[in-house]
Amino acid sequence: DQQVKQNSPSLSVQEGRISILNCDYTNSMFDYFLWYKKYPAEGPTFLISISSIKDKNEDGRFTVFLNKSAKHLSLHIVPSQPGDSAVYFCAASGGTYKYIFGTGTRLKVLA
Amino acid sequence: SAVISQKPSRDICQRGTSLTIQCQVDSQVTMMFWYRQQPGQSLTLIATANQGSEATYESGFVIDKFPISRPNLTFSTLTVSNMSPEDSSIYLCSVAGVDTGELFFGEGSRLTVL
């Protein structure tokens, strides 16, 4: 059973517009969430996190929103840049460092 | 964040052989983790490696297949034993951030088993 799901395998966005990447989870015990960006032939790079005590966290162009009742989080990138083209993973944990990762969404930002 | 180096970055291996992947961190860390990413799949935790104790393996992973060493606070190895084509994956070393909830990853080791 996939506890963390990223239902969109790919997304294309025009440069300068907003990219919205979605992630759903099933385990209500999850209380800490991470987003990573991964380029080919590189390891995942940490982007932003959010704790379940918050519903929003912002860092520059990246904002993560958490809707606990819906067990849904989203990553907003605005404005999107061609260098943002990568695979994005969300990850969730319940009080430990054992993270469950989603399957990823491939973002392509078109110039 | 820690700087994490993995060796080899990629390798092509023959069925039935074993390969050891090394992970070096530029600072002392308590918790190190080994993940696997099979083609088109998510990242899956193989085991947690803490210095001075046996590695803790996740469901579906066993020590005989994936022996791990953690001789000190900056280094760990993962061996993939008796490889089959199903072991073709990217293997990733990661460490926990100090006083944070984040994980930081090495660049990964891409193994192809023929």
JSON list of C-alpha atoms in Angstrom, two decimals:
[
{"chain": "A", "resi": 1, "resn": "ASP", "atom": "CA", "xyz": [0.00, 0.00, 0.00]},
{"chain": "A", "resi": 2, "resn": "GLN", "atom": "CA", "xyz": [1.47, 3.32, -1.09]},
{"chain": "A", "resi": 3, "resn": "GLN", "atom": "CA", "xyz": [1.29, 5.57, 1.95]},
{"chain": "A", "resi": 4, "resn": "VAL", "atom": "CA", "xyz": [2.55, 8.63, 0.08]},
{"chain": "A", "resi": 5, "resn": "LYS", "atom": "CA", "xyz": [1.24, 9.28, -3.40]},
{"chain": "A", "resi": 6, "resn": "GLN", "atom": "CA", "xyz": [2.12, 11.73, -6.11]},
{"chain": "A", "resi": 7, "resn": "ASN", "atom": "CA", "xyz": [-0.59, 11.09, -8.64]},
{"chain": "A", "resi": 8, "resn": "SER", "atom": "CA", "xyz": [0.82, 13.28, -11.40]},
{"chain": "A", "resi": 9, "resn": "PRO", "atom": "CA", "xyz": [3.89, 11.64, -12.92]},
{"chain": "A", "resi": 10, "resn": "SER", "atom": "CA", "xyz": [4.64, 14.73, -14.97]},
{"chain": "A", "resi": 11, "resn": "LEU", "atom": "CA", "xyz": [3.81, 18.41, -15.24]},
{"chain": "A", "resi": 12, "resn": "SER", "atom": "CA", "xyz": [4.69, 21.08, -17.80]},
{"chain": "A", "resi": 13, "resn": "VAL", "atom": "CA", "xyz": [4.58, 24.77, -16.95]},
{"chain": "A", "resi": 14, "resn": "GLN", "atom": "CA", "xyz": [5.52, 27.90, -18.83]},
{"chain": "A", "resi": 15, "resn": "GLU", "atom": "CA", "xyz": [8.45, 29.89, -17.50]},
{"chain": "A", "resi": 16, "resn": "GLY", "atom": "CA", "xyz": [7.31, 32.61, -15.10]},
{"chain": "A", "resi": 17, "resn": "ARG", "atom": "CA", "xyz": [4.08, 30.85, -14.21]},
{"chain": "A", "resi": 18, "resn": "ILE", "atom": "CA", "xyz": [3.28, 28.94, -11.05]},
{"chain": "A", "resi": 19, "resn": "SER", "atom": "CA", "xyz": [4.09, 25.24, -10.69]},
{"chain": "A", "resi": 20, "resn": "ILE", "atom": "CA", "xyz": [1.92, 23.29, -8.26]},
{"chain": "A", "resi": 21, "resn": "LEU", "atom": "CA", "xyz": [3.03, 19.81, -7.27]},
{"chain": "A", "resi": 22, "resn": "ASN", "atom": "CA", "xyz": [0.69, 17.69, -5.21]},
{"chain": "A", "resi": 23, "resn": "CYS", "atom": "CA", "xyz": [1.18, 14.93, -2.68]},
{"chain": "A", "resi": 24, "resn": "ASP", "atom": "CA", "xyz": [-1.35, 12.84, -0.75]},
{"chain": "A", "resi": 25, "resn": "TYR", "atom": "CA", "xyz": [-0.76, 10.61, 2.23]},
{"chain": "A", "resi": 26, "resn": "THR", "atom": "CA", "xyz": [-2.83, 8.04, 4.06]},
{"chain": "A", "resi": 27, "resn": "ASN", "atom": "CA", "xyz": [-1.19, 7.71, 7.47]},
{"chain": "A", "resi": 28, "resn": "SER", "atom": "CA", "xyz": [-2.61, 10.22, 9.97]},
{"chain": "A", "resi": 29, "resn": "MET", "atom": "CA", "xyz": [0.46, 9.65, 12.18]},
{"chain": "A", "resi": 30, "resn": "PHE", "atom": "CA", "xyz": [2.68, 11.46, 9.70]},
{"chain": "A", "resi": 31, "resn": "ASP", "atom": "CA", "xyz": [3.68, 14.79, 11.20]},
{"chain": "A", "resi": 32, "resn": "TYR", "atom": "CA", "xyz": [6.67, 16.00, 9.21]},
{"chain": "A", "resi": 33, "resn": "PHE", "atom": "CA", "xyz": [6.91, 16.43, 5.48]},
{"chain": "A", "resi": 34, "resn": "LEU", "atom": "CA", "xyz": [9.77, 17.16, 3.11]},
{"chain": "A", "resi": 35, "resn": "TRP", "atom": "CA", "xyz": [10.11, 18.11, -0.53]},
{"chain": "A", "resi": 36, "resn": "TYR", "atom": "CA", "xyz": [13.13, 17.20, -2.62]},
{"chain": "A", "resi": 37, "resn": "LYS", "atom": "CA", "xyz": [14.30, 18.04, -6.10]},
{"chain": "A", "resi": 38, "resn": "LYS", "atom": "CA", "xyz": [16.31, 15.52, -8.09]},
{"chain": "A", "resi": 39, "resn": "TYR", "atom": "CA", "xyz": [18.30, 16.08, -11.26]},
{"chain": "A", "resi": 40, "resn": "PRO", "atom": "CA", "xyz": [19.46, 13.10, -13.33]},
{"chain": "A", "resi": 41, "resn": "ALA", "atom": "CA", "xyz": [22.67, 11.51, -12.03]},
{"chain": "A", "resi": 42, "resn": "GLU", "atom": "CA", "xyz": [22.48, 13.48, -8.78]},
{"chain": "A", "resi": 43, "resn": "GLY", "atom": "CA", "xyz": [21.14, 12.73, -5.34]},
{"chain": "A", "resi": 44, "resn": "PRO", "atom": "CA", "xyz": [17.92, 14.36, -4.09]},
{"chain": "A", "resi": 45, "resn": "THR", "atom": "CA", "xyz": [18.36, 17.94, -2.89]},
{"chain": "A", "resi": 46, "resn": "PHE", "atom": "CA", "xyz": [16.31, 19.08, 0.08]},
{"chain": "A", "resi": 47, "resn": "LEU", "atom": "CA", "xyz": [14.01, 22.00, -0.74]},
{"chain": "A", "resi": 48, "resn": "ILE", "atom": "CA", "xyz": [11.59, 22.73, 2.06]},
{"chain": "A", "resi": 49, "resn": "SER", "atom": "CA", "xyz": [9.85, 21.10, 4.99]},
{"chain": "A", "resi": 50, "resn": "ILE", "atom": "CA", "xyz": [6.67, 21.53, 6.96]},
{"chain": "A", "resi": 51, "resn": "SER", "atom": "CA", "xyz": [5.57, 20.31, 10.34]},
{"chain": "A", "resi": 52, "resn": "SER", "atom": "CA", "xyz": [2.00, 19.28, 11.04]},
{"chain": "A", "resi": 53, "resn": "ILE", "atom": "CA", "xyz": [1.64, 22.17, 13.48]},
{"chain": "A", "resi": 54, "resn": "LYS", "atom": "CA", "xyz": [1.78, 24.53, 10.51]},
{"chain": "A", "resi": 55, "resn": "ASP", "atom": "CA", "xyz": [-0.30, 24.82, 7.37]},
{"chain": "A", "resi": 56, "resn": "LYS", "atom": "CA", "xyz": [2.18, 26.82, 5.35]},
{"chain": "A", "resi": 57, "resn": "ASN", "atom": "CA", "xyz": [5.92, 27.28, 5.06]},
{"chain": "A", "resi": 58, "resn": "GLU", "atom": "CA", "xyz": [7.64, 29.60, 2.66]},
{"chain": "A", "resi": 59, "resn": "ASP", "atom": "CA", "xyz": [11.23, 29.85, 1.46]},
{"chain": "A", "resi": 60, "resn": "GLY", "atom": "CA", "xyz": [11.88, 32.19, -1.42]},
{"chain": "A", "resi": 61, "resn": "ARG", "atom": "CA", "xyz": [10.10, 30.95, -4.52]},
{"chain": "A", "resi": 62, "resn": "PHE", "atom": "CA", "xyz": [9.00, 27.76, -2.77]},
{"chain": "A", "resi": 63, "resn": "THR", "atom": "CA", "xyz": [5.92, 27.46, -0.58]},
{"chain": "A", "resi": 64, "resn": "VAL", "atom": "CA", "xyz": [4.53, 24.27, 0.88]},
{"chain": "A", "resi": 65, "resn": "PHE", "atom": "CA", "xyz": [0.92, 24.04, 2.00]},
{"chain": "A", "resi": 66, "resn": "LEU", "atom": "CA", "xyz": [-0.39, 21.32, 4.30]},
{"chain": "A", "resi": 67, "resn": "ASN", "atom": "CA", "xyz": [-4.06, 20.37, 4.62]},
{"chain": "A", "resi": 68, "resn": "LYS", "atom": "CA", "xyz": [-4.15, 17.85, 7.45]},
{"chain": "A", "resi": 69, "resn": "SER", "atom": "CA", "xyz": [-7.85, 17.11, 7.21]},
{"chain": "A", "resi": 70, "resn": "ALA", "atom": "CA", "xyz": [-7.45, 16.19, 3.56]},
{"chain": "A", "resi": 71, "resn": "LYS", "atom": "CA", "xyz": [-4.04, 14.53, 4.13]},
{"chain": "A", "resi": 72, "resn": "HIS", "atom": "CA", "xyz": [-2.73, 16.60, 1.27]},
{"chain": "A", "resi": 73, "resn": "LEU", "atom": "CA", "xyz": [0.27, 18.81, 0.73]},
{"chain": "A", "resi": 74, "resn": "SER", "atom": "CA", "xyz": [1.36, 20.86, -2.21]},
{"chain": "A", "resi": 75, "resn": "LEU", "atom": "CA", "xyz": [4.52, 22.59, -3.32]},
{"chain": "A", "resi": 76, "resn": "HIS", "atom": "CA", "xyz": [4.16, 25.89, -5.13]},
{"chain": "A", "resi": 77, "resn": "ILE", "atom": "CA", "xyz": [7.02, 27.29, -7.16]},
{"chain": "A", "resi": 78, "resn": "VAL", "atom": "CA", "xyz": [6.58, 30.84, -8.35]},
{"chain": "A", "resi": 79, "resn": "PRO", "atom": "CA", "xyz": [7.83, 32.09, -10.65]},
{"chain": "A", "resi": 80, "resn": "SER", "atom": "CA", "xyz": [8.93, 28.86, -12.31]},
{"chain": "A", "resi": 81, "resn": "GLN", "atom": "CA", "xyz": [12.31, 28.86, -14.02]},
{"chain": "A", "resi": 82, "resn": "PRO", "atom": "CA", "xyz": [13.81, 26.47, -16.58]},
{"chain": "A", "resi": 83, "resn": "GLY", "atom": "CA", "xyz": [16.37, 25.40, -13.95]},
{"chain": "A", "resi": 84, "resn": "ASP", "atom": "CA", "xyz": [13.48, 24.08, -11.85]},
{"chain": "A", "resi": 85, "resn": "SER", "atom": "CA", "xyz": [12.99, 21.27, -14.38]},
{"chain": "A", "resi": 86, "resn": "ALA", "atom": "CA", "xyz": [13.62, 18.13, -12.34]},
{"chain": "A", "resi": 87, "resn": "VAL", "atom": "CA", "xyz": [11.83, 15.31, -10.56]},
{"chain": "A", "resi": 88, "resn": "TYR", "atom": "CA", "xyz": [10.20, 16.39, -7.29]},
{"chain": "A", "resi": 89, "resn": "PHE", "atom": "CA", "xyz": [9.61, 13.98, -4.42]},
{"chain": "A", "resi": 90, "resn": "CYS", "atom": "CA", "xyz": [7.54, 14.49, -1.31]},
{"chain": "A", "resi": 91, "resn": "ALA", "atom": "CA", "xyz": [8.33, 12.49, 1.81]},
{"chain": "A", "resi": 92, "resn": "ALA", "atom": "CA", "xyz": [6.54, 11.97, 5.11]},
{"chain": "A", "resi": 93, "resn": "SER", "atom": "CA", "xyz": [7.45, 10.64, 8.53]},
{"chain": "A", "resi": 94, "resn": "GLY", "atom": "CA", "xyz": [5.82, 10.13, 11.90]},
{"chain": "A", "resi": 95, "resn": "GLY", "atom": "CA", "xyz": [8.27, 11.36, 14.50]},
{"chain": "A", "resi": 96, "resn": "THR", "atom": "CA", "xyz": [11.31, 9.46, 13.25]},
{"chain": "A", "resi": 97, "resn": "TYR", "atom": "CA", "xyz": [13.82, 9.80, 10.48]},
{"chain": "A", "resi": 98, "resn": "LYS", "atom": "CA", "xyz": [12.16, 6.94, 8.59]},
{"chain": "A", "resi": 99, "resn": "TYR", "atom": "CA", "xyz": [10.68, 8.77, 5.66]},
{"chain": "A", "resi": 100, "resn": "ILE", "atom": "CA", "xyz": [8.22, 7.36, 3.15]},
{"chain": "A", "resi": 101, "resn": "PHE", "atom": "CA", "xyz": [8.73, 8.86, -0.28]},
{"chain": "A", "resi": 102, "resn": "GLY", "atom": "CA", "xyz": [6.25, 9.43, -3.08]},
{"chain": "A", "resi": 103, "resn": "THR", "atom": "CA", "xyz": [6.98, 8.23, -6.59]},
{"chain": "A", "resi": 104, "resn": "GLY", "atom": "CA", "xyz": [7.88, 11.67, -7.85]},
{"chain": "A", "resi": 105, "resn": "THR", "atom": "CA", "xyz": [6.57, 14.22, -10.33]},
{"chain": "A", "resi": 106, "resn": "ARG", "atom": "CA", "xyz": [8.68, 15.25, -13.29]},
{"chain": "A", "resi": 107, "resn": "LEU", "atom": "CA", "xyz": [8.41, 19.01, -13.76]},
{"chain": "A", "resi": 108, "resn": "LYS", "atom": "CA", "xyz": [9.32, 20.59, -17.05]},
{"chain": "A", "resi": 109, "resn": "VAL", "atom": "CA", "xyz": [9.47, 24.36, -17.20]},
{"chain": "A", "resi": 110, "resn": "LEU", "atom": "CA", "xyz": [9.20, 25.60, -20.74]},
{"chain": "A", "resi": 111, "resn": "ALA", "atom": "CA", "xyz": [11.19, 28.66, -21.77]},
{"chain": "B", "resi": 1, "resn": "SER", "atom": "CA", "xyz": [23.99, 20.56, 5.52]},
{"chain": "B", "resi": 2, "resn": "ALA", "atom": "CA", "xyz": [26.58, 17.78, 5.27]},
{"chain": "B", "resi": 3, "resn": "VAL", "atom": "CA", "xyz": [28.61, 16.97, 2.18]},
{"chain": "B", "resi": 4, "resn": "ILE", "atom": "CA", "xyz": [28.15, 13.31, 1.34]},
{"chain": "B", "resi": 5, "resn": "SER", "atom": "CA", "xyz": [30.35, 11.45, -1.13]},
{"chain": "B", "resi": 6, "resn": "GLN", "atom": "CA", "xyz": [29.59, 8.03, -2.55]},
{"chain": "B", "resi": 7, "resn": "LYS", "atom": "CA", "xyz": [31.78, 5.60, -4.45]},
{"chain": "B", "resi": 8, "resn": "PRO", "atom": "CA", "xyz": [31.36, 4.23, -7.03]},
{"chain": "B", "resi": 9, "resn": "SER", "atom": "CA", "xyz": [29.05, 6.66, -8.78]},
{"chain": "B", "resi": 10, "resn": "ARG", "atom": "CA", "xyz": [28.10, 3.91, -11.20]},
{"chain": "B", "resi": 11, "resn": "ASP", "atom": "CA", "xyz": [29.07, 0.36, -12.01]},
{"chain": "B", "resi": 12, "resn": "ILE", "atom": "CA", "xyz": [28.07, -2.49, -14.26]},
{"chain": "B", "resi": 13, "resn": "CYS", "atom": "CA", "xyz": [28.21, -5.82, -12.50]},
{"chain": "B", "resi": 14, "resn": "GLN", "atom": "CA", "xyz": [27.82, -9.45, -13.41]},
{"chain": "B", "resi": 15, "resn": "ARG", "atom": "CA", "xyz": [25.08, -11.61, -11.94]},
{"chain": "B", "resi": 16, "resn": "GLY", "atom": "CA", "xyz": [26.19, -13.45, -8.80]},
{"chain": "B", "resi": 17, "resn": "THR", "atom": "CA", "xyz": [28.89, -10.99, -7.81]},
{"chain": "B", "resi": 18, "resn": "SER", "atom": "CA", "xyz": [28.89, -8.56, -4.89]},
{"chain": "B", "resi": 19, "resn": "LEU", "atom": "CA", "xyz": [29.65, -4.86, -4.80]},
{"chain": "B", "resi": 20, "resn": "THR", "atom": "CA", "xyz": [30.43, -2.57, -1.89]},
{"chain": "B", "resi": 21, "resn": "ILE", "atom": "CA", "xyz": [29.33, 1.05, -1.96]},
{"chain": "B", "resi": 22, "resn": "GLN", "atom": "CA", "xyz": [31.14, 3.54, 0.23]},
{"chain": "B", "resi": 23, "resn": "CYS", "atom": "CA", "xyz": [29.66, 6.65, 1.84]},
{"chain": "B", "resi": 24, "resn": "GLN", "atom": "CA", "xyz": [31.85, 9.37, 3.34]},
{"chain": "B", "resi": 25, "resn": "VAL", "atom": "CA", "xyz": [30.44, 12.37, 5.22]},
{"chain": "B", "resi": 26, "resn": "ASP", "atom": "CA", "xyz": [32.39, 15.55, 5.91]},
{"chain": "B", "resi": 27, "resn": "SER", "atom": "CA", "xyz": [31.16, 15.77, 9.50]},
{"chain": "B", "resi": 28, "resn": "GLN", "atom": "CA", "xyz": [30.34, 13.39, 12.32]},
{"chain": "B", "resi": 29, "resn": "VAL", "atom": "CA", "xyz": [26.76, 12.17, 12.17]},
{"chain": "B", "resi": 30, "resn": "THR", "atom": "CA", "xyz": [24.89, 9.79, 14.38]},
{"chain": "B", "resi": 31, "resn": "MET", "atom": "CA", "xyz": [22.32, 8.44, 11.97]},
{"chain": "B", "resi": 32, "resn": "MET", "atom": "CA", "xyz": [23.04, 7.28, 8.44]},
{"chain": "B", "resi": 33, "resn": "PHE", "atom": "CA", "xyz": [20.56, 5.67, 6.12]},
{"chain": "B", "resi": 34, "resn": "TRP", "atom": "CA", "xyz": [20.73, 3.62, 2.95]},
{"chain": "B", "resi": 35, "resn": "TYR", "atom": "CA", "xyz": [17.98, 4.00, 0.34]},
{"chain": "B", "resi": 36, "resn": "ARG", "atom": "CA", "xyz": [17.30, 2.31, -2.95]},
{"chain": "B", "resi": 37, "resn": "GLN", "atom": "CA", "xyz": [15.57, 3.78, -5.97]},
{"chain": "B", "resi": 38, "resn": "GLN", "atom": "CA", "xyz": [14.61, 1.19, -8.53]},
{"chain": "B", "resi": 39, "resn": "PRO", "atom": "CA", "xyz": [13.91, 2.38, -12.09]},
{"chain": "B", "resi": 40, "resn": "GLY", "atom": "CA", "xyz": [10.78, 4.53, -12.17]},
{"chain": "B", "resi": 41, "resn": "GLN", "atom": "CA", "xyz": [10.13, 3.94, -8.50]},
{"chain": "B", "resi": 42, "resn": "SER", "atom": "CA", "xyz": [10.22, 5.86, -5.28]},
{"chain": "B", "resi": 43, "resn": "LEU", "atom": "CA", "xyz": [13.07, 5.94, -2.78]},
{"chain": "B", "resi": 44, "resn": "THR", "atom": "CA", "xyz": [12.83, 3.00, -0.39]},
{"chain": "B", "resi": 45, "resn": "LEU", "atom": "CA", "xyz": [14.66, 2.79, 2.93]},
{"chain": "B", "resi": 46, "resn": "ILE", "atom": "CA", "xyz": [16.88, -0.28, 3.16]},
{"chain": "B", "resi": 47, "resn": "ALA", "atom": "CA", "xyz": [18.35, 0.19, 6.61]},
{"chain": "B", "resi": 48, "resn": "THR", "atom": "CA", "xyz": [19.45, 2.59, 9.31]},
{"chain": "B", "resi": 49, "resn": "ALA", "atom": "CA", "xyz": [23.13, 2.44, 10.25]},
{"chain": "B", "resi": 50, "resn": "ASN", "atom": "CA", "xyz": [24.18, 3.84, 13.61]},
{"chain": "B", "resi": 51, "resn": "GLN", "atom": "CA", "xyz": [27.78, 3.75, 14.74]},
{"chain": "B", "resi": 52, "resn": "GLY", "atom": "CA", "xyz": [28.48, 1.13, 17.35]},
{"chain": "B", "resi": 53, "resn": "SER", "atom": "CA", "xyz": [25.42, -0.97, 16.74]},
{"chain": "B", "resi": 54, "resn": "GLU", "atom": "CA", "xyz": [24.00, -3.39, 14.21]},
{"chain": "B", "resi": 55, "resn": "ALA", "atom": "CA", "xyz": [22.14, -1.87, 11.30]},
{"chain": "B", "resi": 56, "resn": "THR", "atom": "CA", "xyz": [18.37, -1.95, 11.50]},
{"chain": "B", "resi": 57, "resn": "TYR", "atom": "CA", "xyz": [16.77, -3.32, 8.34]},
{"chain": "B", "resi": 58, "resn": "GLU", "atom": "CA", "xyz": [13.36, -2.48, 6.93]},
{"chain": "B", "resi": 59, "resn": "SER", "atom": "CA", "xyz": [10.83, -5.06, 5.94]},
{"chain": "B", "resi": 60, "resn": "GLY", "atom": "CA", "xyz": [11.92, -6.87, 2.80]},
{"chain": "B", "resi": 61, "resn": "PHE", "atom": "CA", "xyz": [15.63, -6.26, 3.31]},
{"chain": "B", "resi": 62, "resn": "VAL", "atom": "CA", "xyz": [17.99, -8.68, 5.10]},
{"chain": "B", "resi": 63, "resn": "ILE", "atom": "CA", "xyz": [21.53, -8.47, 6.36]},
{"chain": "B", "resi": 64, "resn": "ASP", "atom": "CA", "xyz": [22.75, -11.41, 4.27]},
{"chain": "B", "resi": 65, "resn": "LYS", "atom": "CA", "xyz": [21.77, -9.60, 1.09]},
{"chain": "B", "resi": 66, "resn": "PHE", "atom": "CA", "xyz": [22.70, -6.06, 2.16]},
{"chain": "B", "resi": 67, "resn": "PRO", "atom": "CA", "xyz": [25.42, -6.18, 4.83]},
{"chain": "B", "resi": 68, "resn": "ILE", "atom": "CA", "xyz": [26.25, -2.75, 6.21]},
{"chain": "B", "resi": 69, "resn": "SER", "atom": "CA", "xyz": [29.25, -1.49, 8.11]},
{"chain": "B", "resi": 70, "resn": "ARG", "atom": "CA", "xyz": [29.45, 1.69, 10.18]},
{"chain": "B", "resi": 71, "resn": "PRO", "atom": "CA", "xyz": [32.98, 1.78, 11.63]},
{"chain": "B", "resi": 72, "resn": "ASN", "atom": "CA", "xyz": [32.91, 5.45, 12.66]},
{"chain": "B", "resi": 73, "resn": "LEU", "atom": "CA", "xyz": [30.77, 8.58, 12.66]},
{"chain": "B", "resi": 74, "resn": "THR", "atom": "CA", "xyz": [31.77, 9.70, 9.15]},
{"chain": "B", "resi": 75, "resn": "PHE", "atom": "CA", "xyz": [31.76, 6.50, 7.09]},
{"chain": "B", "resi": 76, "resn": "SER", "atom": "CA", "xyz": [29.53, 3.60, 6.10]},
{"chain": "B", "resi": 77, "resn": "THR", "atom": "CA", "xyz": [29.44, 0.88, 3.49]},
{"chain": "B", "resi": 78, "resn": "LEU", "atom": "CA", "xyz": [26.60, -1.03, 1.91]},
{"chain": "B", "resi": 79, "resn": "THR", "atom": "CA", "xyz": [27.30, -4.31, 0.13]},
{"chain": "B", "resi": 80, "resn": "VAL", "atom": "CA", "xyz": [24.88, -5.69, -2.41]},
{"chain": "B", "resi": 81, "resn": "SER", "atom": "CA", "xyz": [25.52, -9.43, -2.34]},
{"chain": "B", "resi": 82, "resn": "ASN", "atom": "CA", "xyz": [24.96, -12.12, -4.95]},
{"chain": "B", "resi": 83, "resn": "MET", "atom": "CA", "xyz": [23.50, -9.60, -7.34]},
{"chain": "B", "resi": 84, "resn": "SER", "atom": "CA", "xyz": [20.73, -10.28, -9.81]},
{"chain": "B", "resi": 85, "resn": "PRO", "atom": "CA", "xyz": [19.28, -7.96, -12.48]},
{"chain": "B", "resi": 86, "resn": "GLU", "atom": "CA", "xyz": [16.52, -7.04, -10.00]},
{"chain": "B", "resi": 87, "resn": "ASP", "atom": "CA", "xyz": [19.18, -5.30, -7.91]},
{"chain": "B", "resi": 88, "resn": "SER", "atom": "CA", "xyz": [19.79, -2.78, -10.68]},
{"chain": "B", "resi": 89, "resn": "SER", "atom": "CA", "xyz": [19.01, 0.46, -8.88]},
{"chain": "B", "resi": 90, "resn": "ILE", "atom": "CA", "xyz": [20.37, 3.71, -7.60]},
{"chain": "B", "resi": 91, "resn": "TYR", "atom": "CA", "xyz": [21.64, 3.25, -4.05]},
{"chain": "B", "resi": 92, "resn": "LEU", "atom": "CA", "xyz": [21.69, 6.38, -1.92]},
{"chain": "B", "resi": 93, "resn": "CYS", "atom": "CA", "xyz": [23.38, 7.19, 1.33]},
{"chain": "B", "resi": 94, "resn": "SER", "atom": "CA", "xyz": [21.75, 9.82, 3.52]},
{"chain": "B", "resi": 95, "resn": "VAL", "atom": "CA", "xyz": [22.28, 11.48, 6.88]},
{"chain": "B", "resi": 96, "resn": "ALA", "atom": "CA", "xyz": [19.95, 13.22, 9.26]},
{"chain": "B", "resi": 97, "resn": "GLY", "atom": "CA", "xyz": [20.34, 16.97, 9.71]},
{"chain": "B", "resi": 98, "resn": "VAL", "atom": "CA", "xyz": [21.59, 18.12, 13.10]},
{"chain": "B", "resi": 99, "resn": "ASP", "atom": "CA", "xyz": [18.63, 19.31, 15.17]},
{"chain": "B", "resi": 100, "resn": "THR", "atom": "CA", "xyz": [16.40, 19.26, 12.10]},
{"chain": "B", "resi": 101, "resn": "GLY", "atom": "CA", "xyz": [14.05, 16.77, 10.57]},
{"chain": "B", "resi": 102, "resn": "GLU", "atom": "CA", "xyz": [15.63, 16.80, 7.14]},
{"chain": "B", "resi": 103, "resn": "LEU", "atom": "CA", "xyz": [17.62, 14.13, 5.36]},
{"chain": "B", "resi": 104, "resn": "PHE", "atom": "CA", "xyz": [20.58, 14.96, 3.16]},
{"chain": "B", "resi": 105, "resn": "PHE", "atom": "CA", "xyz": [21.62, 12.65, 0.37]},
{"chain": "B", "resi": 106, "resn": "GLY", "atom": "CA", "xyz": [24.73, 11.66, -1.46]},
{"chain": "B", "resi": 107, "resn": "GLU", "atom": "CA", "xyz": [24.80, 11.71, -5.23]},
{"chain": "B", "resi": 108, "resn": "GLY", "atom": "CA", "xyz": [23.90, 8.04, -5.43]},
{"chain": "B", "resi": 109, "resn": "SER", "atom": "CA", "xyz": [25.51, 4.93, -6.89]},
{"chain": "B", "resi": 110, "resn": "ARG", "atom": "CA", "xyz": [23.86, 3.59, -10.03]},
{"chain": "B", "resi": 111, "resn": "LEU", "atom": "CA", "xyz": [24.28, -0.17, -10.32]},
{"chain": "B", "resi": 112, "resn": "THR", "atom": "CA", "xyz": [23.42, -2.14, -13.40]},
{"chain": "B", "resi": 113, "resn": "VAL", "atom": "CA", "xyz": [23.46, -5.92, -13.07]},
{"chain": "B", "resi": 114, "resn": "LEU", "atom": "CA", "xyz": [23.73, -7.96, -16.25]}
]
